[in-house]
Amino acid sequence: MGPGSTIVAVIAIIAFVIIRTNRDRYRAGIMQQPPIDPAYTASLEREVSDLRKRLEVLERIATDEGETRRLSREIESLRDR
């Protein structure tokens, strides 16, 4: 075995070890997920619900051929939330 093939063999072994170590770290990270906070999840669900309601109002405003007073009331109701 010459010096060139020895270097290639050492590089191949090092690459194998690095790949194997990274794979094991990745798998360990997937298995150990942080606990889910139910209060935070509930607050996010409420926020999404509120945003959906506001989006419905904005879609209605954009698609209706309404009068200016009604449009003003809709905008004011959004500001009050």
CSV table of C-alpha atoms in Angstrom, one decimal:
chain,number,residue,atom,x,y,z
A,1,MET,CA,0.0,0.0,0.0
A,2,GLY,CA,1.5,3.3,-1.1
A,3,PRO,CA,1.2,6.6,0.6
A,4,GLY,CA,-1.5,7.8,-1.7
A,5,SER,CA,-3.8,4.9,-1.0
A,6,THR,CA,-3.1,5.2,2.7
A,7,ILE,CA,-4.3,8.8,2.7
A,8,VAL,CA,-7.4,7.9,0.7
A,9,ALA,CA,-8.2,5.1,3.2
A,10,VAL,CA,-7.7,7.5,6.2
A,11,ILE,CA,-9.9,10.1,4.6
A,12,ALA,CA,-12.6,7.5,3.9
A,13,ILE,CA,-12.5,6.3,7.5
A,14,ILE,CA,-12.8,9.9,8.8
A,15,ALA,CA,-15.7,10.6,6.5
A,16,PHE,CA,-17.5,7.5,7.5
A,17,VAL,CA,-17.1,8.4,11.2
A,18,ILE,CA,-18.3,11.9,10.7
A,19,ILE,CA,-21.3,10.8,8.7
A,20,ARG,CA,-22.2,8.1,11.3
A,21,THR,CA,-21.8,10.6,14.2
A,22,ASN,CA,-24.0,13.2,12.5
A,23,ARG,CA,-26.6,10.6,11.7
A,24,ASP,CA,-26.7,9.5,15.3
A,25,ARG,CA,-27.0,13.0,16.6
A,26,TYR,CA,-29.8,13.8,14.2
A,27,ARG,CA,-31.7,10.7,15.2
A,28,ALA,CA,-31.2,11.5,18.9
A,29,GLY,CA,-32.5,15.0,18.3
A,30,ILE,CA,-35.7,13.7,16.7
A,31,MET,CA,-36.4,11.3,19.6
A,32,GLN,CA,-35.9,14.1,22.2
A,33,GLN,CA,-38.5,16.7,21.4
A,34,PRO,CA,-39.2,19.4,23.9
A,35,PRO,CA,-42.5,19.1,25.8
A,36,ILE,CA,-45.5,20.9,24.4
A,37,ASP,CA,-46.9,23.7,26.6
A,38,PRO,CA,-50.7,23.4,26.5
A,39,ALA,CA,-51.3,27.0,27.6
A,40,TYR,CA,-49.1,28.3,24.8
A,41,THR,CA,-50.8,26.1,22.3
A,42,ALA,CA,-54.2,27.3,23.4
A,43,SER,CA,-53.2,30.9,23.1
A,44,LEU,CA,-51.9,30.3,19.6
A,45,GLU,CA,-55.2,28.6,18.6
A,46,ARG,CA,-57.1,31.6,20.0
A,47,GLU,CA,-54.9,34.0,18.1
A,48,VAL,CA,-55.4,32.1,14.8
A,49,SER,CA,-59.1,32.0,15.4
A,50,ASP,CA,-59.2,35.8,15.9
A,51,LEU,CA,-57.0,36.3,12.8
A,52,ARG,CA,-59.4,34.2,10.7
A,53,LYS,CA,-62.4,36.2,11.9
A,54,ARG,CA,-60.6,39.4,10.9
A,55,LEU,CA,-59.6,38.0,7.6
A,56,GLU,CA,-63.3,37.1,6.9
A,57,VAL,CA,-64.3,40.7,7.6
A,58,LEU,CA,-61.6,42.0,5.4
A,59,GLU,CA,-62.6,39.7,2.6
A,60,ARG,CA,-66.2,40.8,2.9
A,61,ILE,CA,-65.1,44.4,2.8
A,62,ALA,CA,-63.0,43.9,-0.3
A,63,THR,CA,-65.7,41.9,-2.2
A,64,ASP,CA,-68.8,43.8,-1.2
A,65,GLU,CA,-70.1,46.8,-3.1
A,66,GLY,CA,-71.1,48.3,0.2
A,67,GLU,CA,-71.7,51.9,1.1
A,68,THR,CA,-69.1,54.0,2.9
A,69,ARG,CA,-70.8,54.1,6.2
A,70,ARG,CA,-70.9,50.3,6.5
A,71,LEU,CA,-67.3,50.2,5.4
A,72,SER,CA,-66.4,52.7,8.1
A,73,ARG,CA,-68.3,50.7,10.8
A,74,GLU,CA,-66.4,47.5,9.7
A,75,ILE,CA,-63.1,49.3,10.0
A,76,GLU,CA,-64.0,50.7,13.4
A,77,SER,CA,-65.0,47.3,14.6
A,78,LEU,CA,-61.7,45.9,13.6
A,79,ARG,CA,-59.9,48.7,15.5
A,80,ASP,CA,-61.9,48.0,18.6
A,81,ARG,CA,-60.7,44.4,18.8
